[in-house]
Tab-separated table of C-alpha atoms in Angstrom:
chain	number	residue	atom	x	y	z
W	29	UNK	CA	-43.444	-9.302	-9.409
W	30	UNK	CA	-41.275	-11.309	-7.031
W	31	UNK	CA	-40.343	-9.522	-3.828
W	32	UNK	CA	-37.497	-10.516	-1.515
W	33	UNK	CA	-39.540	-9.074	1.343
W	34	UNK	CA	-41.992	-11.956	0.938
W	35	UNK	CA	-41.735	-15.301	2.733
W	36	UNK	CA	-44.652	-17.279	1.273
W	37	UNK	CA	-44.308	-20.470	3.325
W	38	UNK	CA	-43.926	-18.545	6.565
W	39	UNK	CA	-46.924	-16.386	5.674
W	40	UNK	CA	-49.049	-19.423	4.794
W	41	UNK	CA	-48.188	-21.140	8.084
W	42	UNK	CA	-49.187	-18.077	10.097
W	43	UNK	CA	-52.492	-17.915	8.240
W	44	UNK	CA	-53.070	-21.659	8.702
W	45	UNK	CA	-52.431	-21.399	12.438
W	46	UNK	CA	-54.774	-18.415	12.751
W	47	UNK	CA	-57.647	-20.453	11.255
W	48	UNK	CA	-57.461	-22.933	14.157
W	49	UNK	CA	-57.870	-25.924	11.863
W	50	UNK	CA	-58.937	-29.139	13.628
W	51	UNK	CA	-56.257	-31.696	12.607
W	52	UNK	CA	-57.370	-35.193	11.714
W	53	UNK	CA	-54.146	-35.799	9.788
W	54	UNK	CA	-50.535	-36.420	10.722
W	55	UNK	CA	-48.377	-35.653	12.646
W	56	UNK	CA	-49.953	-37.502	15.549
W	57	UNK	CA	-48.864	-35.069	18.219
W	58	UNK	CA	-51.697	-32.800	16.929
W	59	UNK	CA	-49.983	-29.437	17.238
W	60	UNK	CA	-48.194	-30.553	20.376
W	61	UNK	CA	-51.195	-31.509	22.482
W	62	UNK	CA	-50.413	-35.216	22.223
W	63	UNK	CA	-46.822	-34.879	23.427
W	64	UNK	CA	-46.645	-32.366	26.290
W	65	UNK	CA	-43.034	-33.136	27.180
W	66	UNK	CA	-41.838	-32.474	23.626
W	67	UNK	CA	-43.992	-29.343	23.445
W	68	UNK	CA	-42.476	-28.047	26.666
W	69	UNK	CA	-38.999	-28.719	25.297
W	70	UNK	CA	-39.449	-27.237	21.799
W	71	UNK	CA	-42.163	-24.695	22.523
W	72	UNK	CA	-45.831	-24.545	21.582
W	73	UNK	CA	-45.285	-22.085	18.732
W	74	UNK	CA	-42.916	-24.535	17.089
W	75	UNK	CA	-45.239	-27.527	17.496
W	76	UNK	CA	-48.272	-25.738	16.028
W	77	UNK	CA	-46.515	-25.326	12.692
W	78	UNK	CA	-45.093	-28.852	12.521
W	79	UNK	CA	-47.849	-29.782	10.106
W	80	UNK	CA	-48.579	-31.954	7.099
W	81	UNK	CA	-48.910	-31.009	3.447
W	82	UNK	CA	-52.368	-29.772	2.467
W	83	UNK	CA	-53.877	-27.584	-0.241
W	84	UNK	CA	-53.308	-24.307	1.650
W	85	UNK	CA	-49.710	-25.283	2.407
W	86	UNK	CA	-48.748	-26.921	-0.924
W	87	UNK	CA	-46.690	-30.090	-1.367
W	88	UNK	CA	-42.874	-30.222	-1.510
W	89	UNK	CA	-42.825	-33.117	-3.987
W	90	UNK	CA	-45.050	-31.294	-6.476
W	91	UNK	CA	-45.259	-27.604	-5.527
W	92	UNK	CA	-47.878	-25.485	-7.244
W	93	UNK	CA	-48.599	-22.628	-4.828
W	94	UNK	CA	-46.786	-21.252	-1.758
W	95	UNK	CA	-43.769	-23.575	-1.964
W	96	UNK	CA	-43.477	-22.906	-5.682
W	97	UNK	CA	-43.592	-19.162	-5.082
W	98	UNK	CA	-40.997	-19.439	-2.307
W	99	UNK	CA	-38.725	-21.400	-4.631
W	100	UNK	CA	-39.067	-18.777	-7.356
W	101	UNK	CA	-38.165	-15.983	-4.938
W	102	UNK	CA	-35.181	-17.982	-3.673
W	103	UNK	CA	-33.996	-18.612	-7.227
W	104	UNK	CA	-34.043	-14.884	-7.907
W	105	UNK	CA	-32.139	-14.175	-4.678
W	106	UNK	CA	-29.375	-16.592	-5.661
W	107	UNK	CA	-29.288	-15.645	-9.344
W	108	UNK	CA	-30.438	-19.104	-10.404
W	109	UNK	CA	-33.140	-20.306	-12.790
W	110	UNK	CA	-34.545	-22.702	-10.187
W	111	UNK	CA	-34.156	-23.264	-6.451
W	112	UNK	CA	-35.370	-26.503	-4.915
W	113	UNK	CA	-36.117	-26.695	-1.199
W	114	UNK	CA	-34.133	-29.580	0.311
W	115	UNK	CA	-35.033	-30.961	3.743
W	116	UNK	CA	-32.752	-34.024	3.687
W	117	UNK	CA	-29.612	-31.940	4.115
W	118	UNK	CA	-27.110	-30.812	1.510
W	119	UNK	CA	-26.210	-34.480	1.190
W	120	UNK	CA	-29.470	-34.893	-0.754
W	121	UNK	CA	-28.711	-31.842	-2.902
W	122	UNK	CA	-25.216	-33.109	-3.771
W	123	UNK	CA	-26.566	-36.549	-4.593
W	124	UNK	CA	-29.398	-35.142	-6.693
W	125	UNK	CA	-27.130	-33.064	-8.911
W	126	UNK	CA	-24.751	-35.987	-9.469
W	127	UNK	CA	-27.577	-38.413	-10.223
W	128	UNK	CA	-29.204	-35.889	-12.564
W	129	UNK	CA	-26.193	-35.648	-14.893
W	130	UNK	CA	-24.608	-39.113	-14.984
W	131	UNK	CA	-26.016	-42.612	-15.251
W	132	UNK	CA	-24.364	-45.940	-14.495
W	133	UNK	CA	-20.949	-46.197	-16.145
W	134	UNK	CA	-20.763	-42.508	-17.080
W	135	UNK	CA	-17.952	-40.348	-15.704
W	136	UNK	CA	-17.831	-37.356	-13.398
W	137	UNK	CA	-14.540	-35.493	-12.966
W	138	UNK	CA	-14.088	-34.505	-9.328
W	139	UNK	CA	-11.483	-33.719	-6.696
W	140	UNK	CA	-10.813	-36.618	-4.343
W	141	UNK	CA	-11.329	-34.381	-1.275
W	142	UNK	CA	-15.091	-34.335	-1.815
W	143	UNK	CA	-17.585	-34.912	0.964
W	144	UNK	CA	-18.751	-38.505	1.308
W	145	UNK	CA	-22.168	-37.499	-0.086
W	146	UNK	CA	-20.623	-37.101	-3.562
W	147	UNK	CA	-19.118	-40.573	-3.506
W	148	UNK	CA	-22.369	-41.931	-2.051
W	149	UNK	CA	-24.088	-40.580	-5.171
W	150	UNK	CA	-21.731	-42.680	-7.286
W	151	UNK	CA	-22.578	-45.752	-5.223
W	152	UNK	CA	-26.294	-45.111	-5.695
W	153	UNK	CA	-26.234	-44.284	-9.389
W	154	UNK	CA	-23.198	-46.155	-10.664
W	155	UNK	CA	-21.359	-43.204	-12.193
W	156	UNK	CA	-17.581	-43.528	-12.265
W	157	UNK	CA	-15.286	-40.933	-10.693
W	158	UNK	CA	-12.314	-39.476	-12.512
W	159	UNK	CA	-10.365	-38.102	-9.578
W	160	UNK	CA	-8.257	-34.974	-9.802
W	161	UNK	CA	-5.816	-34.875	-6.916
W	162	UNK	CA	-6.138	-31.497	-5.203
W	163	UNK	CA	-3.136	-29.368	-4.569
W	164	UNK	CA	-1.566	-29.691	-1.124
W	165	UNK	CA	-0.064	-27.011	1.085
W	166	UNK	CA	2.884	-28.879	2.613
W	167	UNK	CA	3.335	-26.453	5.521
W	168	UNK	CA	-0.286	-26.771	6.622
W	169	UNK	CA	-0.685	-30.333	5.383
W	170	UNK	CA	-4.130	-29.615	3.951
W	171	UNK	CA	-5.686	-30.441	0.577
W	172	UNK	CA	-6.536	-27.399	-1.515
W	173	UNK	CA	-8.615	-26.880	-4.655
W	174	UNK	CA	-7.980	-28.123	-8.192
W	175	UNK	CA	-5.781	-26.284	-10.658
W	176	UNK	CA	-7.279	-25.355	-14.020
W	177	UNK	CA	-4.444	-27.249	-15.700
W	178	UNK	CA	-5.223	-30.482	-13.837
W	179	UNK	CA	-8.920	-30.185	-14.666
W	180	UNK	CA	-8.142	-29.542	-18.330
W	181	UNK	CA	-5.887	-32.605	-18.407
W	182	UNK	CA	-8.667	-34.751	-16.920
W	183	UNK	CA	-11.167	-33.387	-19.442
W	184	UNK	CA	-8.882	-34.048	-22.409
W	185	UNK	CA	-8.174	-37.590	-21.182
W	186	UNK	CA	-11.882	-38.215	-20.535
W	187	UNK	CA	-13.820	-36.375	-23.246
W	188	UNK	CA	-16.843	-38.596	-22.583
W	189	UNK	CA	-17.240	-37.343	-18.997
W	190	UNK	CA	-20.620	-35.800	-18.266
W	191	UNK	CA	-19.674	-33.252	-15.618
W	192	UNK	CA	-16.979	-31.596	-13.547
W	193	UNK	CA	-17.537	-31.330	-9.783
W	194	UNK	CA	-15.963	-28.497	-7.749
W	195	UNK	CA	-15.794	-27.755	-4.021
W	196	UNK	CA	-16.578	-24.049	-3.621
W	197	UNK	CA	-15.036	-23.680	-1.066
W	198	UNK	CA	-13.337	-26.601	0.688
W	199	UNK	CA	-13.970	-27.130	4.385
W	200	UNK	CA	-10.890	-24.999	5.102
W	201	UNK	CA	-12.183	-22.121	2.932
W	202	UNK	CA	-9.972	-22.688	-0.123
W	203	UNK	CA	-11.443	-22.043	-3.583
W	204	UNK	CA	-10.484	-23.187	-7.075
W	205	UNK	CA	-10.824	-20.900	-10.106
W	206	UNK	CA	-14.441	-21.941	-10.584
W	207	UNK	CA	-15.090	-19.528	-13.459
W	208	UNK	CA	-12.331	-20.943	-15.655
W	209	UNK	CA	-13.252	-24.495	-14.699
W	210	UNK	CA	-16.892	-23.828	-15.607
W	211	UNK	CA	-15.848	-22.378	-18.952
W	212	UNK	CA	-13.645	-25.413	-19.613
W	213	UNK	CA	-16.426	-27.840	-18.739
W	214	UNK	CA	-18.938	-26.077	-20.973
W	215	UNK	CA	-16.482	-25.853	-23.861
W	216	UNK	CA	-16.323	-29.661	-23.789
W	217	UNK	CA	-20.075	-30.212	-23.394
W	218	UNK	CA	-19.942	-31.011	-19.681
W	219	UNK	CA	-21.986	-29.735	-16.747
W	220	UNK	CA	-20.374	-27.887	-13.847
W	221	UNK	CA	-21.531	-29.037	-10.388
W	222	UNK	CA	-20.644	-26.854	-7.391
W	223	UNK	CA	-20.690	-28.180	-3.847
W	224	UNK	CA	-21.305	-24.948	-1.948
W	225	UNK	CA	-22.131	-26.510	1.397
W	226	UNK	CA	-19.857	-23.885	2.943
W	227	UNK	CA	-20.485	-21.087	0.452
W	228	UNK	CA	-23.994	-19.719	1.048
W	229	UNK	CA	-22.605	-16.308	1.969
W	230	UNK	CA	-20.771	-15.992	-1.361
W	231	UNK	CA	-24.119	-14.982	-2.875
W	232	UNK	CA	-24.885	-12.178	-0.424
W	233	UNK	CA	-21.657	-10.698	0.948
W	234	UNK	CA	-19.158	-8.283	-0.544
W	235	UNK	CA	-15.501	-9.173	-1.143
W	236	UNK	CA	-16.319	-12.865	-1.296
W	237	UNK	CA	-15.035	-15.599	-3.611
W	238	UNK	CA	-17.123	-16.046	-6.748
W	239	UNK	CA	-20.395	-17.915	-6.182
W	240	UNK	CA	-21.217	-20.931	-8.331
W	241	UNK	CA	-24.221	-19.505	-10.129
W	242	UNK	CA	-22.351	-16.309	-10.915
W	243	UNK	CA	-19.450	-18.376	-12.262
W	244	UNK	CA	-21.721	-20.228	-14.681
W	245	UNK	CA	-22.309	-23.442	-12.726
W	246	UNK	CA	-25.218	-25.583	-13.906
W	247	UNK	CA	-25.921	-26.875	-10.382
W	248	UNK	CA	-25.028	-25.671	-6.893
W	249	UNK	CA	-25.792	-27.398	-3.589
W	250	UNK	CA	-26.058	-24.725	-0.893
W	251	UNK	CA	-26.179	-25.378	2.874
W	252	UNK	CA	-28.358	-22.559	4.142
W	253	UNK	CA	-28.165	-24.019	7.641
W	254	UNK	CA	-24.428	-23.344	7.882
W	255	UNK	CA	-23.728	-19.683	7.177
W	256	UNK	CA	-27.286	-18.815	6.092
W	257	UNK	CA	-29.006	-19.152	9.452
W	258	UNK	CA	-31.724	-21.729	8.677
W	259	UNK	CA	-32.378	-24.873	10.690
W	260	UNK	CA	-29.998	-27.821	10.539
W	261	UNK	CA	-30.724	-30.133	7.576
W	262	UNK	CA	-32.258	-27.424	5.374
W	263	UNK	CA	-30.614	-26.567	2.052
W	264	UNK	CA	-31.162	-25.401	-1.502
W	265	UNK	CA	-30.311	-27.065	-4.782
W	266	UNK	CA	-29.831	-24.335	-7.380
W	267	UNK	CA	-29.908	-24.928	-11.128
W	268	UNK	CA	-29.286	-22.838	-14.231
W	269	UNK	CA	-31.410	-22.614	-17.374
W	270	UNK	CA	-29.255	-25.362	-18.910
W	271	UNK	CA	-30.999	-27.910	-16.688
W	272	UNK	CA	-34.359	-29.687	-17.057
W	273	UNK	CA	-36.296	-28.542	-13.984
W	274	UNK	CA	-38.864	-31.334	-14.089
W	275	UNK	CA	-36.269	-34.078	-14.376
W	276	UNK	CA	-34.239	-32.682	-11.470
W	277	UNK	CA	-37.338	-32.645	-9.282
W	278	UNK	CA	-37.975	-36.271	-10.183
W	279	UNK	CA	-34.422	-37.126	-9.118
W	280	UNK	CA	-34.868	-35.230	-5.837
W	281	UNK	CA	-38.113	-37.102	-5.213
W	282	UNK	CA	-36.288	-40.429	-5.522
W	283	UNK	CA	-34.482	-39.632	-2.277
W	284	UNK	CA	-36.253	-36.862	-0.424
W	285	UNK	CA	-39.001	-37.488	2.086
W	286	UNK	CA	-42.625	-37.152	1.016
W	287	UNK	CA	-43.294	-35.618	4.451
W	288	UNK	CA	-41.390	-32.378	4.045
W	289	UNK	CA	-40.870	-30.545	7.336
W	290	UNK	CA	-42.534	-27.146	7.389
W	291	UNK	CA	-40.195	-26.153	10.198
W	292	UNK	CA	-37.262	-26.656	7.841
W	293	UNK	CA	-38.991	-25.106	4.829
W	294	UNK	CA	-40.120	-22.018	6.718
W	295	UNK	CA	-36.610	-21.611	8.108
W	296	UNK	CA	-35.275	-21.593	4.540
W	297	UNK	CA	-37.913	-19.079	3.516
W	298	UNK	CA	-37.250	-16.704	6.409
W	299	UNK	CA	-33.461	-17.036	6.202
W	300	UNK	CA	-33.421	-16.370	2.461
W	301	UNK	CA	-35.438	-13.206	3.062
W	302	UNK	CA	-33.035	-12.128	5.793
W	303	UNK	CA	-29.978	-12.626	3.584
W	304	UNK	CA	-31.544	-11.006	0.541
W	305	UNK	CA	-32.420	-7.908	2.550
W	306	UNK	CA	-29.515	-7.710	4.985
W	307	UNK	CA	-26.797	-10.078	3.748
W	308	UNK	CA	-24.240	-7.422	2.880
W	309	UNK	CA	-24.148	-5.947	6.380
W	310	UNK	CA	-24.411	-9.379	8.037
W	311	UNK	CA	-21.395	-10.785	6.252
W	312	UNK	CA	-19.389	-7.596	6.524
W	313	UNK	CA	-19.688	-8.038	10.284
W	314	UNK	CA	-18.761	-11.723	10.066
W	315	UNK	CA	-15.665	-10.834	8.029
W	316	UNK	CA	-14.643	-8.244	10.606
W	317	UNK	CA	-15.117	-10.773	13.429
W	318	UNK	CA	-13.010	-13.382	11.638
W	319	UNK	CA	-10.240	-10.904	10.772
W	320	UNK	CA	-10.071	-9.617	14.334
W	321	UNK	CA	-9.696	-13.171	15.645
W	322	UNK	CA	-7.178	-14.058	12.936
W	323	UNK	CA	-4.988	-11.077	13.847
W	324	UNK	CA	-5.170	-11.760	17.582
W	325	UNK	CA	-4.449	-15.485	17.237
W	326	UNK	CA	-1.455	-14.864	14.997
W	327	UNK	CA	-0.116	-12.453	17.641
W	328	UNK	CA	-0.058	-15.320	20.160
W	329	UNK	CA	2.594	-17.130	18.153
W	330	UNK	CA	2.755	-20.849	17.450
W	331	UNK	CA	-0.617	-20.846	15.750
W	332	UNK	CA	-1.171	-19.812	12.146
W	333	UNK	CA	-4.620	-18.480	11.228
W	334	UNK	CA	-4.136	-18.350	7.489
W	335	UNK	CA	-5.890	-16.222	4.910
W	336	UNK	CA	-5.541	-14.740	1.431
W	337	UNK	CA	-1.782	-14.329	1.712
W	338	UNK	CA	-1.595	-17.982	0.584
W	339	UNK	CA	-3.541	-17.396	-2.645
W	340	UNK	CA	-1.369	-18.408	-5.582
W	341	UNK	CA	-3.601	-18.304	-8.660
W	342	UNK	CA	-3.620	-22.109	-8.784
W	343	UNK	CA	-4.938	-24.713	-6.338
W	344	UNK	CA	-5.228	-21.968	-3.689
W	345	UNK	CA	-6.954	-19.580	-6.082
W	346	UNK	CA	-9.053	-17.723	-3.509
W	347	UNK	CA	-9.949	-17.893	0.164
W	348	UNK	CA	-13.137	-17.348	2.166
W	349	UNK	CA	-12.087	-14.852	4.831
W	350	UNK	CA	-15.079	-15.698	7.030
W	351	UNK	CA	-13.378	-19.056	7.738
W	352	UNK	CA	-11.182	-19.104	10.818
W	353	UNK	CA	-8.888	-21.994	9.900
W	354	UNK	CA	-5.974	-22.339	12.337
W	355	UNK	CA	-2.843	-24.463	12.020
W	356	UNK	CA	-1.846	-25.968	15.386
W	357	UNK	CA	1.000	-28.384	14.706
W	358	UNK	CA	3.756	-25.890	15.594
W	359	UNK	CA	2.658	-25.933	19.253
W	360	UNK	CA	3.030	-29.723	19.220
W	361	UNK	CA	-0.703	-30.453	19.273
W	362	UNK	CA	-2.896	-32.012	16.630
W	363	UNK	CA	-5.944	-29.984	15.716
W	364	UNK	CA	-8.202	-32.643	17.221
W	365	UNK	CA	-6.299	-32.361	20.518
W	366	UNK	CA	-6.910	-28.601	20.629
W	367	UNK	CA	-10.552	-29.270	19.676
W	368	UNK	CA	-10.978	-31.631	22.636
W	369	UNK	CA	-9.220	-29.335	25.114
W	370	UNK	CA	-11.368	-26.366	24.053
W	371	UNK	CA	-14.546	-28.358	24.626
W	372	UNK	CA	-13.585	-30.277	27.766
W	373	UNK	CA	-11.573	-27.625	29.630
W	374	UNK	CA	-12.962	-24.333	28.334
W	375	UNK	CA	-16.558	-25.106	27.343
W	376	UNK	CA	-15.954	-24.007	23.741
W	377	UNK	CA	-17.272	-26.150	20.878
W	378	UNK	CA	-15.590	-25.484	17.550
W	379	UNK	CA	-16.482	-26.947	14.157
W	380	UNK	CA	-13.740	-29.536	13.761
W	381	UNK	CA	-10.171	-30.514	14.428
W	382	UNK	CA	-8.034	-32.733	12.233
W	383	UNK	CA	-4.437	-33.829	12.686
W	384	UNK	CA	-2.936	-30.394	12.096
W	385	UNK	CA	-5.686	-27.755	12.066
W	386	UNK	CA	-8.887	-26.526	13.653
W	387	UNK	CA	-11.802	-24.617	12.162
W	388	UNK	CA	-13.868	-22.220	14.237
W	389	UNK	CA	-17.090	-21.315	12.449
W	390	UNK	CA	-17.761	-17.586	12.759
W	391	UNK	CA	-21.242	-16.158	12.150
W	392	UNK	CA	-23.519	-13.217	12.853
W	393	UNK	CA	-24.784	-15.144	15.871
W	394	UNK	CA	-21.469	-14.718	17.691
W	395	UNK	CA	-20.951	-12.188	20.480
W	396	UNK	CA	-17.779	-10.171	20.818
W	397	UNK	CA	-17.280	-11.664	24.279
W	398	UNK	CA	-17.169	-15.123	22.673
W	399	UNK	CA	-14.470	-14.069	20.238
W	400	UNK	CA	-12.186	-13.004	23.064
W	401	UNK	CA	-13.030	-16.117	25.040
W	402	UNK	CA	-11.755	-18.337	22.212
W	403	UNK	CA	-8.645	-16.187	21.727
W	404	UNK	CA	-7.889	-16.358	25.446
W	405	UNK	CA	-8.417	-20.119	25.546
W	406	UNK	CA	-6.011	-20.659	22.648
W	407	UNK	CA	-3.447	-18.512	24.449
W	408	UNK	CA	-3.851	-20.650	27.571
W	409	UNK	CA	-3.606	-23.901	25.600
W	410	UNK	CA	-0.330	-22.843	24.053
W	411	UNK	CA	1.064	-21.882	27.466
W	412	UNK	CA	-0.123	-24.987	29.319
W	413	UNK	CA	-0.170	-27.796	26.769
W	414	UNK	CA	2.344	-27.015	24.016
W	415	UNK	CA	5.137	-29.525	23.433
W	416	UNK	CA	7.754	-30.616	20.926
W	417	UNK	CA	6.204	-31.366	17.540
W	418	UNK	CA	8.754	-34.019	16.605
W	419	UNK	CA	7.099	-37.155	15.245
W	420	UNK	CA	3.774	-35.540	14.368
W	421	UNK	CA	2.110	-36.539	11.106
W	422	UNK	CA	2.305	-33.632	8.706
W	423	UNK	CA	-0.346	-34.179	6.015
W	424	UNK	CA	-4.084	-34.647	5.663
W	425	UNK	CA	-4.325	-36.008	2.128
W	426	UNK	CA	-3.108	-39.243	0.541
W	427	UNK	CA	-3.453	-39.778	-3.212
W	428	UNK	CA	-5.848	-42.696	-3.754
W	429	UNK	CA	-5.144	-45.812	-5.799
W	430	UNK	CA	-8.490	-46.513	-7.462
W	431	UNK	CA	-9.075	-50.123	-8.494
W	432	UNK	CA	-12.873	-50.327	-8.863
W	433	UNK	CA	-15.815	-47.942	-9.126
W	434	UNK	CA	-17.389	-47.092	-5.752
W	435	UNK	CA	-20.592	-48.908	-6.709
W	436	UNK	CA	-18.880	-52.109	-7.848
W	437	UNK	CA	-16.787	-52.198	-4.691
W	438	UNK	CA	-19.593	-51.352	-2.281
W	439	UNK	CA	-21.952	-53.989	-3.694
W	440	UNK	CA	-19.253	-56.557	-4.487
W	441	UNK	CA	-18.547	-59.750	-2.571
W	442	UNK	CA	-16.790	-58.678	0.614
W	443	UNK	CA	-15.355	-60.113	3.760
W	444	UNK	CA	-14.296	-58.610	7.067
W	445	UNK	CA	-10.644	-58.679	8.130
W	446	UNK	CA	-8.702	-57.010	10.943
W	447	UNK	CA	-7.824	-53.561	9.657
W	448	UNK	CA	-4.115	-53.998	10.391
W	449	UNK	CA	-4.111	-57.005	8.030
W	450	UNK	CA	-5.776	-55.234	5.116
W	451	UNK	CA	-2.822	-53.562	3.383
W	452	UNK	CA	-2.789	-54.264	-0.346
W	453	UNK	CA	-6.477	-55.182	-0.418
W	454	UNK	CA	-9.342	-53.247	-2.031
W	455	UNK	CA	-11.654	-51.508	0.401
W	456	UNK	CA	-15.373	-52.240	0.211
W	457	UNK	CA	-16.375	-49.376	2.508
W	458	UNK	CA	-15.433	-45.913	3.754
W	459	UNK	CA	-13.114	-44.803	6.497
W	460	UNK	CA	-13.264	-41.107	7.378
W	461	UNK	CA	-12.971	-38.624	10.194
W	462	UNK	CA	-16.199	-36.796	10.963
W	463	UNK	CA	-16.334	-33.891	10.763
W	464	UNK	CA	-15.608	-33.050	7.980
W	465	UNK	CA	-16.687	-36.345	6.388
W	466	UNK	CA	-14.075	-36.438	3.620
W	467	UNK	CA	-13.042	-40.063	3.119
W	468	UNK	CA	-9.549	-41.196	4.002
W	469	UNK	CA	-10.483	-44.367	2.142
W	470	UNK	CA	-13.438	-44.945	-0.190
W	471	UNK	CA	-14.931	-48.130	-1.678
W	472	UNK	CA	-12.862	-49.355	-4.599
W	473	UNK	CA	-9.563	-47.888	-3.382
W	474	UNK	CA	-6.480	-49.902	-2.475
W	475	UNK	CA	-5.533	-49.959	1.181
W	476	UNK	CA	-1.880	-49.062	1.747
W	477	UNK	CA	0.491	-48.985	4.718
W	478	UNK	CA	0.423	-45.168	4.533
W	479	UNK	CA	-3.366	-45.083	4.773
W	480	UNK	CA	-3.377	-47.520	7.698
W	481	UNK	CA	-0.755	-45.435	9.506
W	482	UNK	CA	-2.882	-42.330	8.976
W	483	UNK	CA	-6.034	-44.044	10.276
W	484	UNK	CA	-4.213	-45.265	13.396
W	485	UNK	CA	-2.636	-41.861	14.014
W	486	UNK	CA	-5.969	-40.056	13.609
W	487	UNK	CA	-7.679	-42.492	15.980
W	488	UNK	CA	-4.907	-42.241	18.572
W	489	UNK	CA	-5.122	-38.440	18.498
W	490	UNK	CA	-8.879	-38.568	19.121
W	491	UNK	CA	-10.478	-38.105	15.693
W	492	UNK	CA	-13.980	-39.579	15.450
W	493	UNK	CA	-13.568	-42.276	12.814
W	494	UNK	CA	-16.662	-43.454	10.928
W	495	UNK	CA	-17.759	-45.326	7.808
W	496	UNK	CA	-17.092	-48.994	8.535
W	497	UNK	CA	-19.657	-51.617	9.491
W	498	UNK	CA	-17.550	-52.227	12.584
W	499	UNK	CA	-18.289	-49.243	14.817
W	500	UNK	CA	-14.980	-49.749	16.642
W	501	UNK	CA	-12.999	-49.568	13.344
W	502	UNK	CA	-11.062	-52.691	14.295
W	503	UNK	CA	-12.184	-54.556	11.165
W	504	UNK	CA	-12.717	-53.453	7.591
W	505	UNK	CA	-14.672	-54.942	4.686
W	506	UNK	CA	-12.431	-55.799	1.742
W	507	UNK	CA	-13.235	-57.248	-1.673
W	508	UNK	CA	-13.225	-61.034	-1.517
W	509	UNK	CA	-10.891	-61.993	-4.352
């Protein structure tokens, strides 16, 4: 019988450490003794379990004992058939599920406001995206989810597509009707892939949007290190019984390290146990924290901490109330400007700021004092820094003009030109603000004056632009016609 009170990898590491094994294998720091400065920084207890695969500890690439058992327990906790431990971040999980369902030239239906990892998977494997433009809330300027009607239209126009990809939720906390989309996909012989990088808690909390596995998804990529409490870079890839377990593991092993970190794996093991046993009370507290802050921030005026009142049964089908997404444009400040002021003047680091909104990530690790500190800082910022909003850009999403597949564009013959001279050309690389890492421009898309104006505006406001070979974003690679 599987027990959620077990943590097999954690237990095996404690037993291994107790045996005082003499290490003549990697890593070369030899349980910290070979790198005293690092050991002092991270702690001896941590260094003694930064170990290599061995028979007592199993092997991530081909698990047969403690890792296999830990994966089985995790699968049960999430209501999945299989759970794969991922130590290359949710990026690797997203890429694995895309590569597992579509080969070169085959189609995947997806919203354009996907994380770059999804488009990277298309570059690696050669699948072709069929983009569904997400809905847009014009007041907030943010992209939303996909409507069922738009997904159905894409399916009917592309009956040969292999899968439908859904963000559950978006970075802002917005959810599509994943159950109906899953049913649609399956009715047409397609897989449903759920990017749940920001939806771990959907599986363990009450009054949450529907989790991918419960909605009938065939795959779900879950960032345990975000709301689940594990170490950064640790994630799960969940699959249903519709999926070939052995083939998926082969796909994962194409990309994932052969030197799986036991620090990351044990953090997944322990965090899964914690959520399985205590998730309901943990996330009830997180919801209460977020609602308290939402109410207080909306009382300030000028800001809008939005929630389920915007749900419309369509592209804003549901909302994750643990997300503290705040619209800032009405005080005359871009989200990224508020982000920078909070960090530089108030010592508060939030998750991200874009041109009109900020996101403060709320978790069980917060203290009530911190909640009030952020509320007070936002009050101060409005009083000290607010200004006329005239002339501010009012949207985050621009419909793409797709000319080539991401793979063909990325590997095509390219040349570098000054970015201000690139309008009308086809991009051979990404441009995006990070976080959140959703491309403004992706390989294969036509560069337009509107996109260039957005990139310049975002850079001028202080967004951290990434994706181009030129680290200063002064030049861009375009297809050499």
